[in-house]
PDB file of N, CA and C in Angstrom:
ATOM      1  N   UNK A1409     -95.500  76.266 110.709  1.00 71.00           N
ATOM      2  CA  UNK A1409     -95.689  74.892 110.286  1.00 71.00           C
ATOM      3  C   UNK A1409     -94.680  74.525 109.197  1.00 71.00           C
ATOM      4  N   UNK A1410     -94.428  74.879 108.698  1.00 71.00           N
ATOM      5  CA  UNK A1410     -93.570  75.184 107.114  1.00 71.00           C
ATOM      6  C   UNK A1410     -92.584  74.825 107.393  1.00 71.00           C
ATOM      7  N   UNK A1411     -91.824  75.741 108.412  1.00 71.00           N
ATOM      8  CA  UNK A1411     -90.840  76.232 108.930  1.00 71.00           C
ATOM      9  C   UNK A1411     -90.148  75.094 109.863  1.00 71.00           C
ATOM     10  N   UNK A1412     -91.473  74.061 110.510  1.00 76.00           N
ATOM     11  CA  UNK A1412     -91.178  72.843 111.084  1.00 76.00           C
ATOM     12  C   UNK A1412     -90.865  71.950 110.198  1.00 76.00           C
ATOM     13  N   UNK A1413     -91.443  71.991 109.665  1.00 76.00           N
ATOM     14  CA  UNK A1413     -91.225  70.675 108.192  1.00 76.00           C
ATOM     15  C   UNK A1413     -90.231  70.794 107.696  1.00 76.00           C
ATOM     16  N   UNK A1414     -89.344  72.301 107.019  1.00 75.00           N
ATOM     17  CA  UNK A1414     -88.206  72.655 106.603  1.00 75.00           C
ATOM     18  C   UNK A1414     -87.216  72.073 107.295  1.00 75.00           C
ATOM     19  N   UNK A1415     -87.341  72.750 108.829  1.00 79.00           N
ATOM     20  CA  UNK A1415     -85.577  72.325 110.179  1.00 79.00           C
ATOM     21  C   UNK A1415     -86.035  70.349 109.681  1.00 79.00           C
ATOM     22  N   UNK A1416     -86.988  69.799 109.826  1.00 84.00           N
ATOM     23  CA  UNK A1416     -87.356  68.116 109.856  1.00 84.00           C
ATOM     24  C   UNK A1416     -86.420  67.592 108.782  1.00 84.00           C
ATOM     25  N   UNK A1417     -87.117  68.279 107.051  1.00 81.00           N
ATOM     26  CA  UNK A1417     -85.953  67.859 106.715  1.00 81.00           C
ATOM     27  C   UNK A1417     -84.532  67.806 106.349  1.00 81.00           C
ATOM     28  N   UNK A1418     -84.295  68.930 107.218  1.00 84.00           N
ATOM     29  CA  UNK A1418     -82.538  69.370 106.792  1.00 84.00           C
ATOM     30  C   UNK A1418     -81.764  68.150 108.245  1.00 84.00           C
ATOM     31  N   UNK A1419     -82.826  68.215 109.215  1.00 83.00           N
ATOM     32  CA  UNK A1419     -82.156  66.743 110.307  1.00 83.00           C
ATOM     33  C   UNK A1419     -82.007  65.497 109.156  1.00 83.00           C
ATOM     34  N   UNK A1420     -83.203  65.417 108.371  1.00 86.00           N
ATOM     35  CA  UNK A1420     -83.443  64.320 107.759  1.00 86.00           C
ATOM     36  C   UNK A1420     -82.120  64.461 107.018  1.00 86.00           C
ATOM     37  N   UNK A1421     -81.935  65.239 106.163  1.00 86.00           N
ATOM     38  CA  UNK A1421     -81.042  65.116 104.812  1.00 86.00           C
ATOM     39  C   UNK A1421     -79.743  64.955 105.890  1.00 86.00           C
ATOM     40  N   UNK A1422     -79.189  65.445 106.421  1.00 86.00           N
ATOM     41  CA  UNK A1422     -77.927  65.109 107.613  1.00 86.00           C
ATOM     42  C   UNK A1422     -78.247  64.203 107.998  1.00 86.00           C
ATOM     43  N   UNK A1423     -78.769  63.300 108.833  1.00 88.00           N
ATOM     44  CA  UNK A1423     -78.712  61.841 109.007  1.00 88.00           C
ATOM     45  C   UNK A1423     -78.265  61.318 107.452  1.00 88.00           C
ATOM     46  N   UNK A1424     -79.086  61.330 107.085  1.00 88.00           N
ATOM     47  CA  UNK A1424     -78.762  59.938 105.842  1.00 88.00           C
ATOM     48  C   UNK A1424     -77.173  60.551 105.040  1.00 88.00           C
ATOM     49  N   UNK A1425     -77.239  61.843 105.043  1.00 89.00           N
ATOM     50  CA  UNK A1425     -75.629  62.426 104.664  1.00 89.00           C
ATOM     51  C   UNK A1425     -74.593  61.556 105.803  1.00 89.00           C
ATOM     52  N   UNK A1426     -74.836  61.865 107.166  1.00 86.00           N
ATOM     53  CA  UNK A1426     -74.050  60.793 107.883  1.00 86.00           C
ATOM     54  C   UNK A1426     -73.506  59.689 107.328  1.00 86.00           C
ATOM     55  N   UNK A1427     -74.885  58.344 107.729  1.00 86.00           N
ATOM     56  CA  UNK A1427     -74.992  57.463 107.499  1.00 86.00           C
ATOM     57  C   UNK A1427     -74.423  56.615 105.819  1.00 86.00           C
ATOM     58  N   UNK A1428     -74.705  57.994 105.081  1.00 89.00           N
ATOM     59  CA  UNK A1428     -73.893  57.754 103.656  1.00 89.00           C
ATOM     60  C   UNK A1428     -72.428  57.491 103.602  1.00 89.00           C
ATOM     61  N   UNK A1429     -72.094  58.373 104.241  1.00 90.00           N
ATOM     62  CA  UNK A1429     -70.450  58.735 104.421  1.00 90.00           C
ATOM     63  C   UNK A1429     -69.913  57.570 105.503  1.00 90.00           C
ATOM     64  N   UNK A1430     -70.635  57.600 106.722  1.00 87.00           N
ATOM     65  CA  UNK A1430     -70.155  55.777 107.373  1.00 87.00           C
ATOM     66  C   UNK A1430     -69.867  54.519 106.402  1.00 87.00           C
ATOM     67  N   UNK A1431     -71.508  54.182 105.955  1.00 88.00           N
ATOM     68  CA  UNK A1431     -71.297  53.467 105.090  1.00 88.00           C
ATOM     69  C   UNK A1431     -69.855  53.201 103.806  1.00 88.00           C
ATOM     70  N   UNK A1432     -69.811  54.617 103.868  1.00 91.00           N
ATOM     71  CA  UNK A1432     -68.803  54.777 102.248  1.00 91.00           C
ATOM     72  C   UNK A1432     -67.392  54.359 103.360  1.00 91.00           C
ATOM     73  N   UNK A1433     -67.312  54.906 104.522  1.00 90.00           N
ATOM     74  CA  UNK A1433     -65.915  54.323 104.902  1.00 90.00           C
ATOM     75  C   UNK A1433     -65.957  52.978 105.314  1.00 90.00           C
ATOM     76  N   UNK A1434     -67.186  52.080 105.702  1.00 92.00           N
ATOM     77  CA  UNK A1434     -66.682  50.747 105.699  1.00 92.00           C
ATOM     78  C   UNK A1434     -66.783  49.655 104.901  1.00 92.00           C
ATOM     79  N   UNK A1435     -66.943  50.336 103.649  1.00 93.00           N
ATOM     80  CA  UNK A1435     -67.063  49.591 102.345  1.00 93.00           C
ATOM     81  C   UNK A1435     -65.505  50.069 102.091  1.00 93.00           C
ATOM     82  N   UNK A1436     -64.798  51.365 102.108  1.00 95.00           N
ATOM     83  CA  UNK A1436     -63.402  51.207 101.688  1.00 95.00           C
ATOM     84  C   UNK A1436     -62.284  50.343 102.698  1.00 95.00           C
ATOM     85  N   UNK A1437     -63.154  50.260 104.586  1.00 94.00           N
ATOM     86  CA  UNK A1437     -62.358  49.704 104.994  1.00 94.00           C
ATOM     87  C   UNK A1437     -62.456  48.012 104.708  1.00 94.00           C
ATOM     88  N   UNK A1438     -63.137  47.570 104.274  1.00 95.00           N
ATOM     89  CA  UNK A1438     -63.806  46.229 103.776  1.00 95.00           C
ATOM     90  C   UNK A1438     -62.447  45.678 102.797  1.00 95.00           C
ATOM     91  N   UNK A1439     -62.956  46.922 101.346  1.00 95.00           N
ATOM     92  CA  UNK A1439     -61.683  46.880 100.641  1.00 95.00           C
ATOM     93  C   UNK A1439     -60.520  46.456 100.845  1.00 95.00           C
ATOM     94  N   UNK A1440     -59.722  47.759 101.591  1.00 96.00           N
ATOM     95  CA  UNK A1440     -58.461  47.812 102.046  1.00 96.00           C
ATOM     96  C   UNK A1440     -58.097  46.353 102.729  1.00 96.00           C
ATOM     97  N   UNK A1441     -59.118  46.067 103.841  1.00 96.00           N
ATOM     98  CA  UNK A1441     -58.922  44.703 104.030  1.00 96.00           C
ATOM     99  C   UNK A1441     -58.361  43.302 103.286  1.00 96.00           C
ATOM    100  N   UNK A1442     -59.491  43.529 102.063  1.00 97.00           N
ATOM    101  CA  UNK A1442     -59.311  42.463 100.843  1.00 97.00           C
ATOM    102  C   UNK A1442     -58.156  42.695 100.106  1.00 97.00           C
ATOM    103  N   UNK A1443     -57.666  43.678 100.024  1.00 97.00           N
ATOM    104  CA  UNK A1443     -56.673  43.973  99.394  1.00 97.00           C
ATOM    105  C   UNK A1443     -55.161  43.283 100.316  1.00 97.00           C
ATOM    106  N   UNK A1444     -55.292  43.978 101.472  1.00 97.00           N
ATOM    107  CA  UNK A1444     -54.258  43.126 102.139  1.00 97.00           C
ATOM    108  C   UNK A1444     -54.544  41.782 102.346  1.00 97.00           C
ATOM    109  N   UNK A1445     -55.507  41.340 102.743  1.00 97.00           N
ATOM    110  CA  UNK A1445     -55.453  39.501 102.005  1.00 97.00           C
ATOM    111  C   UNK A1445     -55.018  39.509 101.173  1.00 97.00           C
ATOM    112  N   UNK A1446     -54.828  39.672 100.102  1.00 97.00           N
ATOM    113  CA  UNK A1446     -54.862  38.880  98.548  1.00 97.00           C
ATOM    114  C   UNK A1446     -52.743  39.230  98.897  1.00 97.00           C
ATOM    115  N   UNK A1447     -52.784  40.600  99.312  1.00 97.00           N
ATOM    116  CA  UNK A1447     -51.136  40.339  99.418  1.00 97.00           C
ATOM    117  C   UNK A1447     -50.525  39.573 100.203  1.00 97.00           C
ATOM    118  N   UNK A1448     -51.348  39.219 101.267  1.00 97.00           N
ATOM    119  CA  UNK A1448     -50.599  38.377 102.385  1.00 97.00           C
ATOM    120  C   UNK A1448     -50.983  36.635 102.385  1.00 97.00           C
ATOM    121  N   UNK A1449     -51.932  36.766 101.495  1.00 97.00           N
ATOM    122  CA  UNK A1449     -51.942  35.605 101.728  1.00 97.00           C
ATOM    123  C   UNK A1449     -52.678  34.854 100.164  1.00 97.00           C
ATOM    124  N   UNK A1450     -53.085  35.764  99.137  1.00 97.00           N
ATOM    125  CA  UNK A1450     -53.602  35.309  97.771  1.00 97.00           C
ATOM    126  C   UNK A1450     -54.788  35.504  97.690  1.00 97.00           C
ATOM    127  N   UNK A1451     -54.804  35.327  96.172  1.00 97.00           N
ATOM    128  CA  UNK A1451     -56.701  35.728  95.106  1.00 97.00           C
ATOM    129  C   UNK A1451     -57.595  34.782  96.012  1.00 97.00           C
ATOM    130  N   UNK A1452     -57.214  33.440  96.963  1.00 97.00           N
ATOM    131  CA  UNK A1452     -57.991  32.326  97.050  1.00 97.00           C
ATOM    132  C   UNK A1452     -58.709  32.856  98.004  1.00 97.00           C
ATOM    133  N   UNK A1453     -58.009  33.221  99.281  1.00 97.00           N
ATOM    134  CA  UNK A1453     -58.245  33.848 100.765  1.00 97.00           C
ATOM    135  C   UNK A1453     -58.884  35.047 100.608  1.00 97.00           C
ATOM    136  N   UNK A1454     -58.111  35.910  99.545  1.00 97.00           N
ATOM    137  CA  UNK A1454     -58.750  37.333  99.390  1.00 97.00           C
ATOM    138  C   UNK A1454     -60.339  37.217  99.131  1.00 97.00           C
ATOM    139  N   UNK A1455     -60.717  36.437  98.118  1.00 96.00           N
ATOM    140  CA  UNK A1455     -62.056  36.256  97.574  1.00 96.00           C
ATOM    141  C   UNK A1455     -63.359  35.540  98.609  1.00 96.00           C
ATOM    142  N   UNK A1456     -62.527  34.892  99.472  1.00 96.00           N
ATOM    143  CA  UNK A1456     -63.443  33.857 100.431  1.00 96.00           C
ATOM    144  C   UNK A1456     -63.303  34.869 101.407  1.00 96.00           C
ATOM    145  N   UNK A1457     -62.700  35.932 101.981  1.00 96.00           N
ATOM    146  CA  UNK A1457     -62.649  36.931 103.057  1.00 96.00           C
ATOM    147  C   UNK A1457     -63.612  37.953 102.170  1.00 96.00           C
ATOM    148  N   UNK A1458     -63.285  38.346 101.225  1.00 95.00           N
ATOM    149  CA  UNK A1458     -64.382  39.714 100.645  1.00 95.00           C
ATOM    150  C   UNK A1458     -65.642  38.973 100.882  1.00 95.00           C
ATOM    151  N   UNK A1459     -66.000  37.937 100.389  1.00 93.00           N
ATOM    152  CA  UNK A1459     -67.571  37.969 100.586  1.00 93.00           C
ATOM    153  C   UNK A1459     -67.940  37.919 102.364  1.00 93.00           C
ATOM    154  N   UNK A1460     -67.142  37.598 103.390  1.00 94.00           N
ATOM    155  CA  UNK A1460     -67.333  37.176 104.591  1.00 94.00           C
ATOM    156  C   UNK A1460     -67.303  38.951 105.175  1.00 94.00           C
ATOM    157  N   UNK A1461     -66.499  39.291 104.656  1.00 95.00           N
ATOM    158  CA  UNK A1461     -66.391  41.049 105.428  1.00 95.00           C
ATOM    159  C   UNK A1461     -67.648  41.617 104.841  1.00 95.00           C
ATOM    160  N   UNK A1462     -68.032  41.538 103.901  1.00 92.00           N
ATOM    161  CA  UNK A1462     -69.468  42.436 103.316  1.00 92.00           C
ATOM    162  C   UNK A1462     -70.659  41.966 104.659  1.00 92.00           C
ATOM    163  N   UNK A1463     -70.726  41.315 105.192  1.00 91.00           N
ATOM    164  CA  UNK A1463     -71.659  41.371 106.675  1.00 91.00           C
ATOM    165  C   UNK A1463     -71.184  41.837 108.049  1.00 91.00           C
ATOM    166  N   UNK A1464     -70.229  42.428 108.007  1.00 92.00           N
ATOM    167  CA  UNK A1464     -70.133  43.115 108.665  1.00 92.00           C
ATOM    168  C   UNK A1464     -69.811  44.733 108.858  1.00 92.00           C
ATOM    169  N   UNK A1465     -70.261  44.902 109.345  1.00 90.00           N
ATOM    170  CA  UNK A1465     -70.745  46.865 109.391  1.00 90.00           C
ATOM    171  C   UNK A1465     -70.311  47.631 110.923  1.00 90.00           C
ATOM    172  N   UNK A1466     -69.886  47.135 111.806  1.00 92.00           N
ATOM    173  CA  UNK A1466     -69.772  47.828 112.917  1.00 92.00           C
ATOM    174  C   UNK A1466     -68.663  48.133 112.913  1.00 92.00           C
ATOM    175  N   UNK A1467     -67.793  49.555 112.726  1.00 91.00           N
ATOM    176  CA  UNK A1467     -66.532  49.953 113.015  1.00 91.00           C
ATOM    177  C   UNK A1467     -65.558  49.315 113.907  1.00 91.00           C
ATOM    178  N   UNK A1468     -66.246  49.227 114.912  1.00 93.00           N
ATOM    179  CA  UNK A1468     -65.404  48.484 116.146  1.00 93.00           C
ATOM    180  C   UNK A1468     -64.713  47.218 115.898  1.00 93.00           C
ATOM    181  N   UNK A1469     -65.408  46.396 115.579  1.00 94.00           N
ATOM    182  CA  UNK A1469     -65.378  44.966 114.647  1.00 94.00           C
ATOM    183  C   UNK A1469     -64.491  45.150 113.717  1.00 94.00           C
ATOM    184  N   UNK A1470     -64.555  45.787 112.566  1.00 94.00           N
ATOM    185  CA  UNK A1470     -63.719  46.028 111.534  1.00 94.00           C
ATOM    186  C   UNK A1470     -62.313  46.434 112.113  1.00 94.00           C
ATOM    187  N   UNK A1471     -62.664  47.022 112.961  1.00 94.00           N
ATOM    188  CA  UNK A1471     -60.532  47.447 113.803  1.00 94.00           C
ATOM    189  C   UNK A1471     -60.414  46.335 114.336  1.00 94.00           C
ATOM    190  N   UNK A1472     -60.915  45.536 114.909  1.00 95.00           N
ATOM    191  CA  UNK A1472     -60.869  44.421 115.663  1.00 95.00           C
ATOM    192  C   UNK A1472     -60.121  43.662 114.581  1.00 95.00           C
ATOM    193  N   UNK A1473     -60.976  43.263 113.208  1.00 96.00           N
ATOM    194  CA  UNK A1473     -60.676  42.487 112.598  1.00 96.00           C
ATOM    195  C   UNK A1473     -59.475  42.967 111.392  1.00 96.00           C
ATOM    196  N   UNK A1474     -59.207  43.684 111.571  1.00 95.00           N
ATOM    197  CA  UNK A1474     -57.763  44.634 110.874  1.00 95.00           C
ATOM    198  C   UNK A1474     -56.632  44.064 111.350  1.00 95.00           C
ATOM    199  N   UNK A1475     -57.075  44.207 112.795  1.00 96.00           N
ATOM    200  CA  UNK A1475     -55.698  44.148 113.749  1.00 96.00           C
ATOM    201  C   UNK A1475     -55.756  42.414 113.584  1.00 96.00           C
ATOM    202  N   UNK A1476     -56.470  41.986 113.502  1.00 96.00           N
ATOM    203  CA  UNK A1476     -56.136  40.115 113.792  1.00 96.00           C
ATOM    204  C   UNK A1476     -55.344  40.018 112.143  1.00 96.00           C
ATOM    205  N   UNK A1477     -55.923  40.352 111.084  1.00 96.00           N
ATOM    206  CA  UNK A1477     -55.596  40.247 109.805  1.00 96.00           C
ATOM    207  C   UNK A1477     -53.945  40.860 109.531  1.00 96.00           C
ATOM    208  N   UNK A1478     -53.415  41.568 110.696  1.00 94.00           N
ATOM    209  CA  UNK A1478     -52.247  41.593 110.824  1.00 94.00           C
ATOM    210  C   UNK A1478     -51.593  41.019 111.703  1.00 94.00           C
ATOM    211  N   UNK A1479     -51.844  40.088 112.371  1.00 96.00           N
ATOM    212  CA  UNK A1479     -51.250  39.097 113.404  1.00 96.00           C
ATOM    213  C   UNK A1479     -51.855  38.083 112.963  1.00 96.00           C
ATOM    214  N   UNK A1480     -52.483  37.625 111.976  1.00 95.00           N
ATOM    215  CA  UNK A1480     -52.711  35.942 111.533  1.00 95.00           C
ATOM    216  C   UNK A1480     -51.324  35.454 111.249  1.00 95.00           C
ATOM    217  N   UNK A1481     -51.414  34.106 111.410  1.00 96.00           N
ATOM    218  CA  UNK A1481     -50.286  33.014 110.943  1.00 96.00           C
ATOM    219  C   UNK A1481     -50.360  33.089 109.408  1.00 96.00           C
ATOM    220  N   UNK A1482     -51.707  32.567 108.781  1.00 96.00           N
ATOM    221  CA  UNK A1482     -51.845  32.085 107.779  1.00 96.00           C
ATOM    222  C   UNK A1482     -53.502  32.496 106.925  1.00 96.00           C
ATOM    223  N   UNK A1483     -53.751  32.258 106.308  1.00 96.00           N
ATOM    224  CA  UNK A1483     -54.760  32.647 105.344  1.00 96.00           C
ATOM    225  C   UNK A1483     -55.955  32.109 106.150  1.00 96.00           C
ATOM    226  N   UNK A1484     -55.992  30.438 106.336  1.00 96.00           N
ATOM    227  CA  UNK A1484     -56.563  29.648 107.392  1.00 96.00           C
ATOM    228  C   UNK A1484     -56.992  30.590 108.707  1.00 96.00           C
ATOM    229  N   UNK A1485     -55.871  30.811 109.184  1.00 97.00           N
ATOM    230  CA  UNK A1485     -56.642  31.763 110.902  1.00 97.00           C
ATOM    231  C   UNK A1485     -57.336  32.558 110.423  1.00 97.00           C
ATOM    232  N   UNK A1486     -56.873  33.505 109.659  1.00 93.00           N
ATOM    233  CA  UNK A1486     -57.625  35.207 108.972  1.00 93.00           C
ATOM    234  C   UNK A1486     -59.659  35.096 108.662  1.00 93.00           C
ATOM    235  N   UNK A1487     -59.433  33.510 107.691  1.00 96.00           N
ATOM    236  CA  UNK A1487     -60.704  32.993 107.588  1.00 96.00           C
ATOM    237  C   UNK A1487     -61.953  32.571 108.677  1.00 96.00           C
ATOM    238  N   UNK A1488     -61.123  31.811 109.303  1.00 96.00           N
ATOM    239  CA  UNK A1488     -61.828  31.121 110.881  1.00 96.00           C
ATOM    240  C   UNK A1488     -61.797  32.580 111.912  1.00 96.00           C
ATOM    241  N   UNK A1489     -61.253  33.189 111.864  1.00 96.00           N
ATOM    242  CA  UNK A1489     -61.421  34.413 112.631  1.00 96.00           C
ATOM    243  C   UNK A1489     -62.697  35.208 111.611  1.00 96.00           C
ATOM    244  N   UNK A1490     -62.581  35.624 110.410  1.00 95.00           N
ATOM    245  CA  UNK A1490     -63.792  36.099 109.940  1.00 95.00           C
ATOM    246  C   UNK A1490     -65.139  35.278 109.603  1.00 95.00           C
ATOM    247  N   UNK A1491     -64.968  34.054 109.913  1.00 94.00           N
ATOM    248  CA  UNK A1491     -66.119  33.389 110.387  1.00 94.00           C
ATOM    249  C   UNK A1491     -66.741  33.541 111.573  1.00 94.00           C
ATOM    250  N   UNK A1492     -65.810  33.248 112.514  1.00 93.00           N
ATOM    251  CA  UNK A1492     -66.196  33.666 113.834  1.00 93.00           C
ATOM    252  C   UNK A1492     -66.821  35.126 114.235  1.00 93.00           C
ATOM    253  N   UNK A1493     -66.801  35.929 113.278  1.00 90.00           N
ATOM    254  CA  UNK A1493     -67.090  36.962 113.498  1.00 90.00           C
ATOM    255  C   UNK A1493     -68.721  37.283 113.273  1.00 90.00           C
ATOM    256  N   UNK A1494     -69.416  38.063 114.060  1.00 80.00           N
ATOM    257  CA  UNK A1494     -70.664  38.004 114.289  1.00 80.00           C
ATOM    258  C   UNK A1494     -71.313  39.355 113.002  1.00 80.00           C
ATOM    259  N   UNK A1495     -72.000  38.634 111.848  1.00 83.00           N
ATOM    260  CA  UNK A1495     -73.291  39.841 111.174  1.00 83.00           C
ATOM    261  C   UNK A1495     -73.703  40.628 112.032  1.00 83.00           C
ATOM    262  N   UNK A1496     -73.026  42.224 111.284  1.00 77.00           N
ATOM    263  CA  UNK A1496     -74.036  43.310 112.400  1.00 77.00           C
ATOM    264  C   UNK A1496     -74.757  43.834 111.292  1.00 77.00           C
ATOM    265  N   UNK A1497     -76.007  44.398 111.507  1.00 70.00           N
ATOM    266  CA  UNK A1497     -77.251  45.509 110.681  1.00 70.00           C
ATOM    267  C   UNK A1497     -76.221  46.222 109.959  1.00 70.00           C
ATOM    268  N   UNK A1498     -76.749  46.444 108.881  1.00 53.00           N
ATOM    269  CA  UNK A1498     -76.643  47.963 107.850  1.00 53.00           C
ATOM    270  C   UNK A1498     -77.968  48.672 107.786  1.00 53.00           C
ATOM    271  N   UNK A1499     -78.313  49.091 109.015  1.00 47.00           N
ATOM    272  CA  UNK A1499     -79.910  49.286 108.513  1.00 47.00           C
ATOM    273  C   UNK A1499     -80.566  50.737 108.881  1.00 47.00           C
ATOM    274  N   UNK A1500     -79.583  51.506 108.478  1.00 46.00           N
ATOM    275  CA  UNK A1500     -79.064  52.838 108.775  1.00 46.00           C
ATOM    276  C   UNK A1500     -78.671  53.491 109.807  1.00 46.00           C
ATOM    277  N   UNK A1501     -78.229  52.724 111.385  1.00 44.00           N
ATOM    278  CA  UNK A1501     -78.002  53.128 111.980  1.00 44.00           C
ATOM    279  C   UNK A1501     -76.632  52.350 112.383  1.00 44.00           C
ATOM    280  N   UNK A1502     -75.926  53.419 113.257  1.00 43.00           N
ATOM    281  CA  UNK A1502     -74.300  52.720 113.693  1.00 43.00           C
ATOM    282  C   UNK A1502     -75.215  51.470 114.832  1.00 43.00           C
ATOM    283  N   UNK A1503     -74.611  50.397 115.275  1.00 41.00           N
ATOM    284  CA  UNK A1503     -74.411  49.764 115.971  1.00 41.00           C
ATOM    285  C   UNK A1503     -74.086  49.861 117.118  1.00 41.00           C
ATOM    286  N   UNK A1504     -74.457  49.772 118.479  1.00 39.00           N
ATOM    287  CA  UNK A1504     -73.804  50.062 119.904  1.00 39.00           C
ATOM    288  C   UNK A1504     -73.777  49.459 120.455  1.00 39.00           C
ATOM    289  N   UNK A1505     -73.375  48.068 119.868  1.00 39.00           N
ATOM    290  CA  UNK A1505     -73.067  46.612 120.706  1.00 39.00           C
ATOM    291  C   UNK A1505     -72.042  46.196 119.701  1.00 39.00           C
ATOM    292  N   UNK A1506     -70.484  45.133 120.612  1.00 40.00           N
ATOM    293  CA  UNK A1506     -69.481  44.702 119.298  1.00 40.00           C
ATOM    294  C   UNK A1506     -69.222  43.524 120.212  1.00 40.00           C
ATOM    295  N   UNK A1507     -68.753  42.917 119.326  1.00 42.00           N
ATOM    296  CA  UNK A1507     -68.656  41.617 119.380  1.00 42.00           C
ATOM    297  C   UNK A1507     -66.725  41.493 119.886  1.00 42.00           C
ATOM    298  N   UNK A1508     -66.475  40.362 120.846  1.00 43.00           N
ATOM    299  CA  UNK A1508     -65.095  40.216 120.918  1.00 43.00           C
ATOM    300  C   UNK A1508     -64.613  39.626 120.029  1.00 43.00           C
ATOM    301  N   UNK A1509     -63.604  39.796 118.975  1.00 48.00           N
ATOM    302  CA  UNK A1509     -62.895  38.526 118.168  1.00 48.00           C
ATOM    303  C   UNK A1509     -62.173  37.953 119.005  1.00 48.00           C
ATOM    304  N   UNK A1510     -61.984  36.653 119.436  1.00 43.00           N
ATOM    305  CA  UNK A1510     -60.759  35.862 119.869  1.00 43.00           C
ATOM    306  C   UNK A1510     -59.834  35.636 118.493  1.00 43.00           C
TER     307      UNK A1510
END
């Protein structure tokens, strides 16, 4: 019995160790993001994109939206593209549905 409870929570402590370490990379890829706004396009765009990227959490999405943030025209598209972009859960699990950016 013990011994069940023990293996339970070492699954347990590895999930949320996972899920920690996901999390921690798409809060730096969030970052990195904001950071290249603010160079490509300024503090104005950078600041109105950081709060718009903090709702989104699905890896897939985030490459999606990397790659547009390097083929925008202007500060304008980068924005309307991260509008367009659909809130996924942070709610400890990855996501297995993504959204298309046009």
């Amino acid at each position: 019995m013990l011994f069940n409870r023990v293996g339970s929570w070492i699954d347990q402590w590895k999930r949320q160790g996972l899920e920690q370490g996901l999390e921690q990379g798409r809060r730096e890829t969030r970052h990195l993001f904001t950071r290249q706004a603010r160079r490509r396009f300024g503090p104005a765009i950078a600041a109105q994109a950081e709060s718009l990227l903090t709702a989104i959490s699905d890896p897939l999405q985030l490459e999606e939206l990397g790659d547009a943030l390097l083929s925008c025209p202007d500060g304008t598209a980068w924005l309307r593209i991260l509008h367009q972009a659909q809130p996924t859960p942070s709610t400890g699990s990855v996501p297995t549905t993504t959204s298309t950016i046009a």
